[in-house]
Amino acid sequence: FASSFPFIETEDQLNAIDDIINDFKKNNPADRLIVGDVAFGKTEVIIRALFLAVKSNLQCIVLVPTTLLSKQHYENFTKRFKPFNITIKQVSRFVSNSEKLEIYKEIKNGNAQIIVGTHALLNDKIIFNKLGLIIYDEEQKLGTQQKEKLKIIAPKAHVISLSATPIPRTLSM
């Protein structure tokens, strides 16, 4: 899977990927923050984490603050994972209500392996099969209550938070 990445990884990407692999080997769920400027390769790091989690029979979600980012991730993930027969679904306002109901069924029975979406992923109608990896992209734009709800739903899930906003700026916000 790693060889399908069309670029050469940076040292920081490789270090972050190794750290995540080591996190997954531990008995305790990981809670990792990855900070990097826009277009510096954070997405490839989470793509590798998603691949590892799915191959370990875990369901994954990628929670994002905007429908545009949800669509972008959905399209990128679909292309990247297609040769590996991994099912990606999107839940956002771009998806019709009837499609959402079908996706909810796929999530519940485990056929939806990676689910990308906005706050729509927090809908009480969604019942996860075996949620094992939660990724927050642009985590500083997501609320604490939403994160706490997911901790209750999947207390043993690994968590990876991404941010392009430096910590001091986030604190001042």
GROMACS .gro file of N, CA and C in nm:
model
  519
    1PHE      N    1   0.083  -0.120   0.000
    1PHE     CA    2   0.000   0.000   0.000
    1PHE      C    3   0.087   0.125   0.000
    2ALA      N    4   0.191   0.126   0.083
    2ALA     CA    5   0.278   0.244   0.093
    2ALA      C    6   0.342   0.278  -0.041
    3SER      N    7   0.372   0.176  -0.122
    3SER     CA    8   0.437   0.202  -0.250
    3SER      C    9   0.341   0.266  -0.351
    4SER      N   10   0.211   0.270  -0.321
    4SER     CA   11   0.117   0.335  -0.412
    4SER      C   12   0.115   0.487  -0.393
    5PHE      N   13   0.186   0.537  -0.294
    5PHE     CA   14   0.197   0.682  -0.273
    5PHE      C   15   0.288   0.739  -0.382
    6PRO      N   16   0.240   0.835  -0.461
    6PRO     CA   17   0.317   0.880  -0.577
    6PRO      C   18   0.433   0.976  -0.546
    7PHE      N   19   0.461   1.000  -0.419
    7PHE     CA   20   0.568   1.092  -0.382
    7PHE      C   21   0.664   1.023  -0.287
    8ILE      N   22   0.774   1.089  -0.258
    8ILE     CA   23   0.868   1.038  -0.158
    8ILE      C   24   0.830   1.100  -0.024
    9GLU      N   25   0.813   1.013   0.075
    9GLU     CA   26   0.774   1.061   0.208
    9GLU      C   27   0.885   1.146   0.269
   10THR      N   28   0.844   1.244   0.349
   10THR     CA   29   0.941   1.323   0.423
   10THR      C   30   0.981   1.245   0.548
   11GLU      N   31   1.088   1.286   0.610
   11GLU     CA   32   1.132   1.220   0.733
   11GLU      C   33   1.025   1.233   0.842
   12ASP      N   34   0.963   1.352   0.849
   12ASP     CA   35   0.858   1.373   0.949
   12ASP      C   36   0.737   1.283   0.924
   13GLN      N   37   0.699   1.265   0.798
   13GLN     CA   38   0.589   1.174   0.767
   13GLN      C   39   0.622   1.032   0.811
   14LEU      N   40   0.741   0.987   0.777
   14LEU     CA   41   0.781   0.851   0.814
   14LEU      C   42   0.784   0.833   0.965
   15ASN      N   43   0.833   0.935   1.036
   15ASN     CA   44   0.835   0.928   1.183
   15ASN      C   45   0.693   0.921   1.240
   16ALA      N   46   0.602   1.002   1.185
   16ALA     CA   47   0.464   1.001   1.233
   16ALA      C   48   0.397   0.867   1.204
   17ILE      N   49   0.423   0.812   1.086
   17ILE     CA   50   0.366   0.682   1.050
   17ILE      C   51   0.419   0.574   1.143
   18ASP      N   52   0.549   0.575   1.170
   18ASP     CA   53   0.607   0.478   1.263
   18ASP      C   54   0.547   0.492   1.403
   19ASP      N   55   0.528   0.616   1.447
   19ASP     CA   56   0.467   0.639   1.579
   19ASP      C   57   0.326   0.581   1.585
   20ILE      N   58   0.249   0.600   1.478
   20ILE     CA   59   0.112   0.548   1.474
   20ILE      C   60   0.113   0.395   1.474
   21ILE      N   61   0.202   0.335   1.397
   21ILE     CA   62   0.213   0.189   1.396
   21ILE      C   63   0.243   0.138   1.537
   22ASN      N   64   0.335   0.205   1.606
   22ASN     CA   65   0.368   0.166   1.744
   22ASN      C   66   0.250   0.188   1.838
   23ASP      N   67   0.174   0.296   1.816
   23ASP     CA   68   0.053   0.319   1.896
   23ASP      C   69  -0.045   0.204   1.881
   24PHE      N   70  -0.063   0.158   1.758
   24PHE     CA   71  -0.160   0.053   1.730
   24PHE      C   72  -0.120  -0.079   1.793
   25LYS      N   73   0.007  -0.098   1.820
   25LYS     CA   74   0.054  -0.223   1.880
   25LYS      C   75   0.029  -0.229   2.031
   26LYS      N   76   0.003  -0.115   2.092
   26LYS     CA   77  -0.017  -0.109   2.236
   26LYS      C   78  -0.160  -0.149   2.274
   27ASN      N   79  -0.179  -0.186   2.398
   27ASN     CA   80  -0.312  -0.224   2.447
   27ASN      C   81  -0.401  -0.103   2.474
   28ASN      N   82  -0.340   0.012   2.496
   28ASN     CA   83  -0.417   0.132   2.526
   28ASN      C   84  -0.446   0.209   2.398
   29PRO      N   85  -0.565   0.270   2.389
   29PRO     CA   86  -0.594   0.349   2.270
   29PRO      C   87  -0.505   0.474   2.263
   30ALA      N   88  -0.460   0.504   2.145
   30ALA     CA   89  -0.373   0.620   2.124
   30ALA      C   90  -0.456   0.747   2.114
   31ASP      N   91  -0.394   0.857   2.150
   31ASP     CA   92  -0.454   0.990   2.132
   31ASP      C   93  -0.342   1.080   2.084
   32ARG      N   94  -0.329   1.093   1.953
   32ARG     CA   95  -0.214   1.159   1.892
   32ARG      C   96  -0.257   1.285   1.818
   33LEU      N   97  -0.177   1.390   1.831
   33LEU     CA   98  -0.196   1.515   1.758
   33LEU      C   99  -0.086   1.528   1.655
   34ILE      N  100  -0.124   1.552   1.530
   34ILE     CA  101  -0.027   1.573   1.423
   34ILE      C  102  -0.047   1.716   1.372
   35VAL      N  103   0.058   1.796   1.384
   35VAL     CA  104   0.052   1.935   1.342
   35VAL      C  105   0.147   1.955   1.226
   36GLY      N  106   0.101   2.025   1.125
   36GLY     CA  107   0.186   2.056   1.011
   36GLY      C  108   0.116   2.157   0.922
   37ASP      N  109   0.194   2.232   0.850
   37ASP     CA  110   0.136   2.332   0.760
   37ASP      C  111   0.050   2.265   0.654
   38VAL      N  112  -0.035   2.345   0.592
   38VAL     CA  113  -0.119   2.298   0.483
   38VAL      C  114  -0.029   2.244   0.371
   39ALA      N  115  -0.067   2.131   0.315
   39ALA     CA  116   0.004   2.067   0.202
   39ALA      C  117   0.141   2.011   0.240
   40PHE      N  118   0.158   1.975   0.368
   40PHE     CA  119   0.285   1.916   0.411
   40PHE      C  120   0.274   1.767   0.441
   41GLY      N  121   0.164   1.703   0.399
   41GLY     CA  122   0.159   1.558   0.403
   41GLY      C  123   0.087   1.493   0.518
   42LYS      N  124   0.005   1.567   0.593
   42LYS     CA  125  -0.069   1.506   0.703
   42LYS      C  126  -0.169   1.403   0.651
   43THR      N  127  -0.228   1.429   0.536
   43THR     CA  128  -0.328   1.338   0.482
   43THR      C  129  -0.269   1.201   0.453
   44GLU      N  130  -0.148   1.195   0.401
   44GLU     CA  131  -0.087   1.065   0.375
   44GLU      C  132  -0.065   0.988   0.504
   45VAL      N  133  -0.033   1.058   0.609
   45VAL     CA  134  -0.014   0.992   0.739
   45VAL      C  135  -0.144   0.926   0.783
   46ILE      N  136  -0.257   0.999   0.770
   46ILE     CA  137  -0.383   0.938   0.814
   46ILE      C  138  -0.429   0.829   0.718
   47ILE      N  139  -0.397   0.843   0.591
   47ILE     CA  140  -0.433   0.738   0.495
   47ILE      C  141  -0.366   0.607   0.534
   48ARG      N  142  -0.241   0.614   0.575
   48ARG     CA  143  -0.171   0.492   0.618
   48ARG      C  144  -0.235   0.436   0.744
   49ALA      N  145  -0.273   0.525   0.837
   49ALA     CA  146  -0.339   0.480   0.960
   49ALA      C  147  -0.473   0.415   0.928
   50LEU      N  148  -0.548   0.475   0.837
   50LEU     CA  149  -0.676   0.417   0.796
   50LEU      C  150  -0.657   0.279   0.736
   51PHE      N  151  -0.559   0.264   0.651
   51PHE     CA  152  -0.532   0.136   0.588
   51PHE      C  153  -0.501   0.029   0.693
   52LEU      N  154  -0.414   0.064   0.788
   52LEU     CA  155  -0.379  -0.032   0.893
   52LEU      C  156  -0.500  -0.071   0.977
   53ALA      N  157  -0.582   0.028   1.010
   53ALA     CA  158  -0.700   0.000   1.093
   53ALA      C  159  -0.798  -0.090   1.019
   54VAL      N  160  -0.825  -0.059   0.892
   54VAL     CA  161  -0.919  -0.141   0.814
   54VAL      C  162  -0.866  -0.283   0.800
   55LYS      N  163  -0.736  -0.297   0.776
   55LYS     CA  164  -0.678  -0.431   0.761
   55LYS      C  165  -0.677  -0.506   0.894
   56SER      N  166  -0.701  -0.435   1.004
   56SER     CA  167  -0.715  -0.497   1.136
   56SER      C  168  -0.863  -0.515   1.172
   57ASN      N  169  -0.950  -0.504   1.070
   57ASN     CA  170  -1.095  -0.522   1.085
   57ASN      C  171  -1.160  -0.418   1.177
   58LEU      N  172  -1.108  -0.296   1.174
   58LEU     CA  173  -1.167  -0.187   1.250
   58LEU      C  174  -1.236  -0.090   1.155
   59GLN      N  175  -1.343  -0.033   1.202
   59GLN     CA  176  -1.413   0.070   1.127
   59GLN      C  177  -1.350   0.204   1.164
   60CYS      N  178  -1.348   0.298   1.069
   60CYS     CA  179  -1.281   0.427   1.090
   60CYS      C  180  -1.373   0.541   1.049
   61ILE      N  181  -1.361   0.652   1.120
   61ILE     CA  182  -1.428   0.774   1.075
   61ILE      C  183  -1.327   0.886   1.067
   62VAL      N  184  -1.352   0.975   0.973
   62VAL     CA  185  -1.273   1.097   0.958
   62VAL      C  186  -1.373   1.211   0.969
   63LEU      N  187  -1.369   1.281   1.081
   63LEU     CA  188  -1.462   1.390   1.107
   63LEU      C  189  -1.396   1.522   1.067
   64VAL      N  190  -1.466   1.599   0.982
   64VAL     CA  191  -1.412   1.725   0.931
   64VAL      C  192  -1.513   1.837   0.955
   65PRO      N  193  -1.467   1.962   0.958
   65PRO     CA  194  -1.559   2.072   0.990
   65PRO      C  195  -1.643   2.124   0.873
   66THR      N  196  -1.607   2.091   0.749
   66THR     CA  197  -1.680   2.148   0.635
   66THR      C  198  -1.719   2.041   0.533
   67THR      N  199  -1.827   2.067   0.463
   67THR     CA  200  -1.870   1.974   0.358
   67THR      C  201  -1.769   1.970   0.244
   68LEU      N  202  -1.705   2.080   0.217
   68LEU     CA  203  -1.605   2.083   0.110
   68LEU      C  204  -1.487   1.990   0.141
   69LEU      N  205  -1.438   1.997   0.264
   69LEU     CA  206  -1.328   1.908   0.304
   69LEU      C  207  -1.374   1.763   0.307
   70SER      N  208  -1.497   1.740   0.347
   70SER     CA  209  -1.552   1.605   0.347
   70SER      C  210  -1.552   1.549   0.205
   71LYS      N  211  -1.600   1.626   0.111
   71LYS     CA  212  -1.604   1.583  -0.030
   71LYS      C  213  -1.463   1.558  -0.083
   72GLN      N  214  -1.371   1.648  -0.051
   72GLN     CA  215  -1.232   1.635  -0.097
   72GLN      C  216  -1.170   1.506  -0.042
   73HIS      N  217  -1.182   1.480   0.086
   73HIS     CA  218  -1.128   1.357   0.144
   73HIS      C  219  -1.196   1.234   0.084
   74TYR      N  220  -1.328   1.239   0.071
   74TYR     CA  221  -1.400   1.126   0.016
   74TYR      C  222  -1.348   1.090  -0.124
   75GLU      N  223  -1.332   1.189  -0.207
   75GLU     CA  224  -1.283   1.165  -0.344
   75GLU      C  225  -1.139   1.113  -0.343
   76ASN      N  226  -1.053   1.174  -0.263
   76ASN     CA  227  -0.913   1.130  -0.256
   76ASN      C  228  -0.901   0.989  -0.198
   77PHE      N  229  -0.973   0.961  -0.091
   77PHE     CA  230  -0.967   0.829  -0.029
   77PHE      C  231  -1.021   0.722  -0.124
   78THR      N  232  -1.131   0.754  -0.193
   78THR     CA  233  -1.190   0.658  -0.285
   78THR      C  234  -1.090   0.617  -0.392
   79LYS      N  235  -1.021   0.714  -0.449
   79LYS     CA  236  -0.920   0.683  -0.552
   79LYS      C  237  -0.806   0.600  -0.494
   80ARG      N  238  -0.757   0.639  -0.379
   80ARG     CA  239  -0.639   0.574  -0.321
   80ARG      C  240  -0.669   0.432  -0.273
   81PHE      N  241  -0.787   0.410  -0.217
   81PHE     CA  242  -0.818   0.279  -0.160
   81PHE      C  243  -0.885   0.183  -0.259
   82LYS      N  244  -0.931   0.233  -0.373
   82LYS     CA  245  -1.003   0.148  -0.469
   82LYS      C  246  -0.929   0.019  -0.505
   83PRO      N  247  -0.799   0.025  -0.538
   83PRO     CA  248  -0.730  -0.101  -0.574
   83PRO      C  249  -0.722  -0.202  -0.460
   84PHE      N  250  -0.751  -0.158  -0.338
   84PHE     CA  251  -0.737  -0.244  -0.221
   84PHE      C  252  -0.873  -0.291  -0.167
   85ASN      N  253  -0.979  -0.262  -0.244
   85ASN     CA  254  -1.113  -0.311  -0.212
   85ASN      C  255  -1.160  -0.267  -0.073
   86ILE      N  256  -1.137  -0.141  -0.042
   86ILE     CA  257  -1.179  -0.082   0.085
   86ILE      C  258  -1.296   0.011   0.057
   87THR      N  259  -1.404  -0.004   0.133
   87THR     CA  260  -1.526   0.072   0.110
   87THR      C  261  -1.525   0.203   0.187
   88ILE      N  262  -1.540   0.313   0.114
   88ILE     CA  263  -1.543   0.448   0.171
   88ILE      C  264  -1.684   0.503   0.153
   89LYS      N  265  -1.736   0.566   0.256
   89LYS     CA  266  -1.867   0.631   0.248
   89LYS      C  267  -1.853   0.774   0.301
   90GLN      N  268  -1.944   0.860   0.255
   90GLN     CA  269  -1.944   0.998   0.299
   90GLN      C  270  -2.081   1.031   0.359
   91VAL      N  271  -2.079   1.103   0.470
   91VAL     CA  272  -2.202   1.150   0.533
   91VAL      C  273  -2.188   1.301   0.552
   92SER      N  274  -2.265   1.374   0.473
   92SER     CA  275  -2.265   1.520   0.482
   92SER      C  276  -2.392   1.571   0.413
   93ARG      N  277  -2.406   1.700   0.403
   93ARG     CA  278  -2.526   1.754   0.337
   93ARG      C  279  -2.524   1.728   0.187
   94PHE      N  280  -2.411   1.685   0.130
   94PHE     CA  281  -2.405   1.648  -0.011
   94PHE      C  282  -2.473   1.515  -0.040
   95VAL      N  283  -2.506   1.442   0.065
   95VAL     CA  284  -2.565   1.309   0.051
   95VAL      C  285  -2.714   1.319   0.081
   96SER      N  286  -2.796   1.264  -0.007
   96SER     CA  287  -2.942   1.270   0.012
   96SER      C  288  -2.983   1.188   0.135
   97ASN      N  289  -3.102   1.218   0.186
   97ASN     CA  290  -3.152   1.146   0.304
   97ASN      C  291  -3.168   0.997   0.276
   98SER      N  292  -3.216   0.963   0.158
   98SER     CA  293  -3.233   0.821   0.126
   98SER      C  294  -3.097   0.750   0.117
   99GLU      N  295  -2.997   0.818   0.061
   99GLU     CA  296  -2.862   0.761   0.056
   99GLU      C  297  -2.805   0.745   0.197
  100LYS      N  298  -2.830   0.845   0.281
  100LYS     CA  299  -2.781   0.837   0.420
  100LYS      C  300  -2.837   0.715   0.491
  101LEU      N  301  -2.965   0.687   0.472
  101LEU     CA  302  -3.026   0.571   0.538
  101LEU      C  303  -2.958   0.442   0.494
  102GLU      N  304  -2.923   0.431   0.366
  102GLU     CA  305  -2.851   0.314   0.316
  102GLU      C  306  -2.710   0.308   0.376
  103ILE      N  307  -2.645   0.423   0.385
  103ILE     CA  308  -2.511   0.429   0.443
  103ILE      C  309  -2.515   0.389   0.591
  104TYR      N  310  -2.617   0.434   0.663
  104TYR     CA  311  -2.631   0.397   0.805
  104TYR      C  312  -2.638   0.245   0.820
  105LYS      N  313  -2.710   0.179   0.728
  105LYS     CA  314  -2.718   0.032   0.733
  105LYS      C  315  -2.580  -0.030   0.709
  106GLU      N  316  -2.506   0.026   0.612
  106GLU     CA  317  -2.372  -0.025   0.581
  106GLU      C  318  -2.275  -0.002   0.698
  107ILE      N  319  -2.293   0.108   0.768
  107ILE     CA  320  -2.209   0.135   0.885
  107ILE      C  321  -2.241   0.032   0.994
  108LYS      N  322  -2.369   0.011   1.018
  108LYS     CA  323  -2.411  -0.081   1.124
  108LYS      C  324  -2.365  -0.225   1.098
  109ASN      N  325  -2.373  -0.270   0.972
  109ASN     CA  326  -2.334  -0.408   0.944
  109ASN      C  327  -2.184  -0.423   0.914
  110GLY      N  328  -2.111  -0.311   0.915
  110GLY     CA  329  -1.966  -0.317   0.899
  110GLY      C  330  -1.917  -0.312   0.755
  111ASN      N  331  -2.008  -0.302   0.658
  111ASN     CA  332  -1.965  -0.295   0.518
  111ASN      C  333  -1.900  -0.162   0.484
  112ALA      N  334  -1.937  -0.054   0.554
  112ALA     CA  335  -1.870   0.075   0.536
  112ALA      C  336  -1.749   0.075   0.629
  113GLN      N  337  -1.631   0.069   0.569
  113GLN     CA  338  -1.509   0.055   0.649
  113GLN      C  339  -1.451   0.190   0.691
  114ILE      N  340  -1.456   0.286   0.600
  114ILE     CA  341  -1.409   0.422   0.631
  114ILE      C  342  -1.524   0.517   0.600
  115ILE      N  343  -1.560   0.598   0.699
  115ILE     CA  344  -1.668   0.693   0.681
  115ILE      C  345  -1.612   0.833   0.702
  116VAL      N  346  -1.630   0.916   0.602
  116VAL     CA  347  -1.583   1.054   0.606
  116VAL      C  348  -1.705   1.143   0.619
  117GLY      N  349  -1.696   1.245   0.704
  117GLY     CA  350  -1.811   1.332   0.712
  117GLY      C  351  -1.795   1.448   0.807
  118THR      N  352  -1.896   1.529   0.805
  118THR     CA  353  -1.904   1.647   0.891
  118THR      C  354  -1.972   1.606   1.022
  119HIS      N  355  -2.025   1.704   1.092
  119HIS     CA  356  -2.097   1.678   1.216
  119HIS      C  357  -2.214   1.582   1.194
  120ALA      N  358  -2.252   1.561   1.069
  120ALA     CA  359  -2.358   1.464   1.037
  120ALA      C  360  -2.322   1.325   1.087
  121LEU      N  361  -2.194   1.298   1.108
  121LEU     CA  362  -2.151   1.167   1.161
  121LEU      C  363  -2.192   1.148   1.307
  122LEU      N  364  -2.233   1.255   1.371
  122LEU     CA  365  -2.272   1.246   1.512
  122LEU      C  366  -2.421   1.217   1.529
  123ASN      N  367  -2.489   1.191   1.420
  123ASN     CA  368  -2.632   1.160   1.422
  123ASN      C  369  -2.657   1.036   1.507
  124ASP      N  370  -2.757   1.044   1.594
  124ASP     CA  371  -2.789   0.931   1.682
  124ASP      C  372  -2.838   0.808   1.606
  125LYS      N  373  -2.876   0.824   1.479
  125LYS     CA  374  -2.921   0.710   1.398
  125LYS      C  375  -2.804   0.622   1.354
  126ILE      N  376  -2.682   0.673   1.365
  126ILE     CA  377  -2.566   0.597   1.321
  126ILE      C  378  -2.519   0.505   1.434
  127ILE      N  379  -2.513   0.377   1.403
  127ILE     CA  380  -2.463   0.277   1.498
  127ILE      C  381  -2.342   0.211   1.433
  128PHE      N  382  -2.227   0.230   1.494
  128PHE     CA  383  -2.104   0.177   1.437
  128PHE      C  384  -2.091   0.029   1.469
  129ASN      N  385  -2.027  -0.043   1.378
  129ASN     CA  386  -2.007  -0.186   1.393
  129ASN      C  387  -1.891  -0.214   1.486
  130LYS      N  388  -1.774  -0.162   1.453
  130LYS     CA  389  -1.655  -0.184   1.535
  130LYS      C  390  -1.562  -0.063   1.515
  131LEU      N  391  -1.606   0.052   1.567
  131LEU     CA  392  -1.531   0.176   1.549
  131LEU      C  393  -1.400   0.169   1.626
  132GLY      N  394  -1.289   0.172   1.553
  132GLY     CA  395  -1.159   0.157   1.616
  132GLY      C  396  -1.062   0.270   1.591
  133LEU      N  397  -1.096   0.361   1.497
  133LEU     CA  398  -1.009   0.475   1.468
  133LEU      C  399  -1.095   0.596   1.437
  134ILE      N  400  -1.069   0.702   1.514
  134ILE     CA  401  -1.137   0.829   1.494
  134ILE      C  402  -1.032   0.932   1.456
  135ILE      N  403  -1.054   0.998   1.344
  135ILE     CA  404  -0.960   1.102   1.300
  135ILE      C  405  -1.036   1.234   1.292
  136TYR      N  406  -0.981   1.334   1.358
  136TYR     CA  407  -1.037   1.469   1.353
  136TYR      C  408  -0.944   1.552   1.264
  137ASP      N  409  -0.996   1.597   1.152
  137ASP     CA  410  -0.916   1.685   1.067
  137ASP      C  411  -0.956   1.828   1.098
  138GLU      N  412  -0.858   1.913   1.112
  138GLU     CA  413  -0.878   2.051   1.159
  138GLU      C  414  -0.949   2.048   1.294
  139GLU      N  415  -0.888   1.973   1.386
  139GLU     CA  416  -0.952   1.945   1.514
  139GLU      C  417  -0.988   2.069   1.594
  140GLN      N  418  -0.914   2.178   1.573
  140GLN     CA  419  -0.942   2.299   1.649
  140GLN      C  420  -1.076   2.361   1.611
  141LYS      N  421  -1.133   2.318   1.497
  141LYS     CA  422  -1.263   2.370   1.454
  141LYS      C  423  -1.379   2.282   1.498
  142LEU      N  424  -1.348   2.174   1.565
  142LEU     CA  425  -1.452   2.082   1.612
  142LEU      C  426  -1.471   2.101   1.763
  143GLY      N  427  -1.592   2.088   1.807
  143GLY     CA  428  -1.623   2.116   1.947
  143GLY      C  429  -1.589   2.002   2.041
  144THR      N  430  -1.570   2.037   2.167
  144THR     CA  431  -1.539   1.940   2.271
  144THR      C  432  -1.654   1.843   2.292
  145GLN      N  433  -1.778   1.891   2.285
  145GLN     CA  434  -1.893   1.803   2.306
  145GLN      C  435  -1.899   1.693   2.201
  146GLN      N  436  -1.865   1.729   2.075
  146GLN     CA  437  -1.867   1.628   1.969
  146GLN      C  438  -1.761   1.522   1.995
  147LYS      N  439  -1.645   1.565   2.038
  147LYS     CA  440  -1.537   1.470   2.067
  147LYS      C  441  -1.573   1.381   2.185
  148GLU      N  442  -1.636   1.439   2.286
  148GLU     CA  443  -1.677   1.362   2.403
  148GLU      C  444  -1.782   1.257   2.366
  149LYS      N  445  -1.873   1.293   2.276
  149LYS     CA  446  -1.975   1.198   2.232
  149LYS      C  447  -1.910   1.076   2.167
  150LEU      N  448  -1.810   1.099   2.084
  150LEU     CA  449  -1.743   0.987   2.018
  150LEU      C  450  -1.662   0.903   2.117
  151LYS      N  451  -1.610   0.966   2.223
  151LYS     CA  452  -1.540   0.889   2.328
  151LYS      C  453  -1.635   0.793   2.398
  152ILE      N  454  -1.759   0.836   2.414
  152ILE     CA  455  -1.860   0.751   2.478
  152ILE      C  456  -1.899   0.637   2.384
  153ILE      N  457  -1.915   0.669   2.255
  153ILE     CA  458  -1.954   0.568   2.157
  153ILE      C  459  -1.845   0.462   2.140
  154ALA      N  460  -1.719   0.508   2.137
  154ALA     CA  461  -1.607   0.415   2.113
  154ALA      C  462  -1.491   0.447   2.206
  155PRO      N  463  -1.503   0.410   2.334
  155PRO     CA  464  -1.400   0.446   2.433
  155PRO      C  465  -1.264   0.383   2.408
  156LYS      N  466  -1.259   0.274   2.333
  156LYS     CA  467  -1.131   0.207   2.308
  156LYS      C  468  -1.072   0.240   2.170
  157ALA      N  469  -1.134   0.333   2.099
  157ALA     CA  470  -1.085   0.370   1.966
  157ALA      C  471  -0.960   0.456   1.975
  158HIS      N  472  -0.871   0.435   1.880
  158HIS     CA  473  -0.755   0.522   1.865
  158HIS      C  474  -0.804   0.655   1.810
  159VAL      N  475  -0.739   0.763   1.851
  159VAL     CA  476  -0.776   0.897   1.805
  159VAL      C  477  -0.652   0.966   1.748
  160ILE      N  478  -0.670   1.021   1.629
  160ILE     CA  479  -0.564   1.103   1.568
  160ILE      C  480  -0.627   1.236   1.532
  161SER      N  481  -0.568   1.343   1.581
  161SER     CA  482  -0.616   1.479   1.552
  161SER      C  483  -0.515   1.549   1.464
  162LEU      N  484  -0.565   1.614   1.360
  162LEU     CA  485  -0.478   1.688   1.269
  162LEU      C  486  -0.504   1.837   1.284
  163SER      N  487  -0.399   1.915   1.271
  163SER     CA  488  -0.414   2.059   1.276
  163SER      C  489  -0.305   2.126   1.194
  164ALA      N  490  -0.346   2.228   1.119
  164ALA     CA  491  -0.249   2.312   1.049
  164ALA      C  492  -0.234   2.444   1.123
  165THR      N  493  -0.307   2.458   1.233
  165THR     CA  494  -0.304   2.581   1.311
  165THR      C  495  -0.207   2.563   1.426
  166PRO      N  496  -0.106   2.648   1.433
  166PRO     CA  497  -0.011   2.636   1.546
  166PRO      C  498  -0.082   2.648   1.680
  167ILE      N  499  -0.031   2.578   1.778
  167ILE     CA  500  -0.092   2.569   1.911
  167ILE      C  501  -0.117   2.708   1.973
  168PRO      N  502  -0.021   2.803   1.972
  168PRO     CA  503  -0.049   2.933   2.033
  168PRO      C  504  -0.169   3.004   1.969
  169ARG      N  505  -0.184   2.992   1.837
  169ARG     CA  506  -0.298   3.054   1.771
  169ARG      C  507  -0.428   2.986   1.815
  170THR      N  508  -0.426   2.855   1.826
  170THR     CA  509  -0.544   2.782   1.870
  170THR      C  510  -0.582   2.824   2.011
  171LEU      N  511  -0.484   2.837   2.099
  171LEU     CA  512  -0.513   2.877   2.237
  171LEU      C  513  -0.573   3.017   2.242
  172SER      N  514  -0.526   3.108   2.159
  172SER     CA  515  -0.579   3.243   2.162
  172SER      C  516  -0.720   3.249   2.105
  173MET      N  517  -0.755   3.152   2.017
  173MET     CA  518  -0.890   3.147   1.962
  173MET      C  519  -0.988   3.109   2.072
   0.00000   0.00000   0.00000
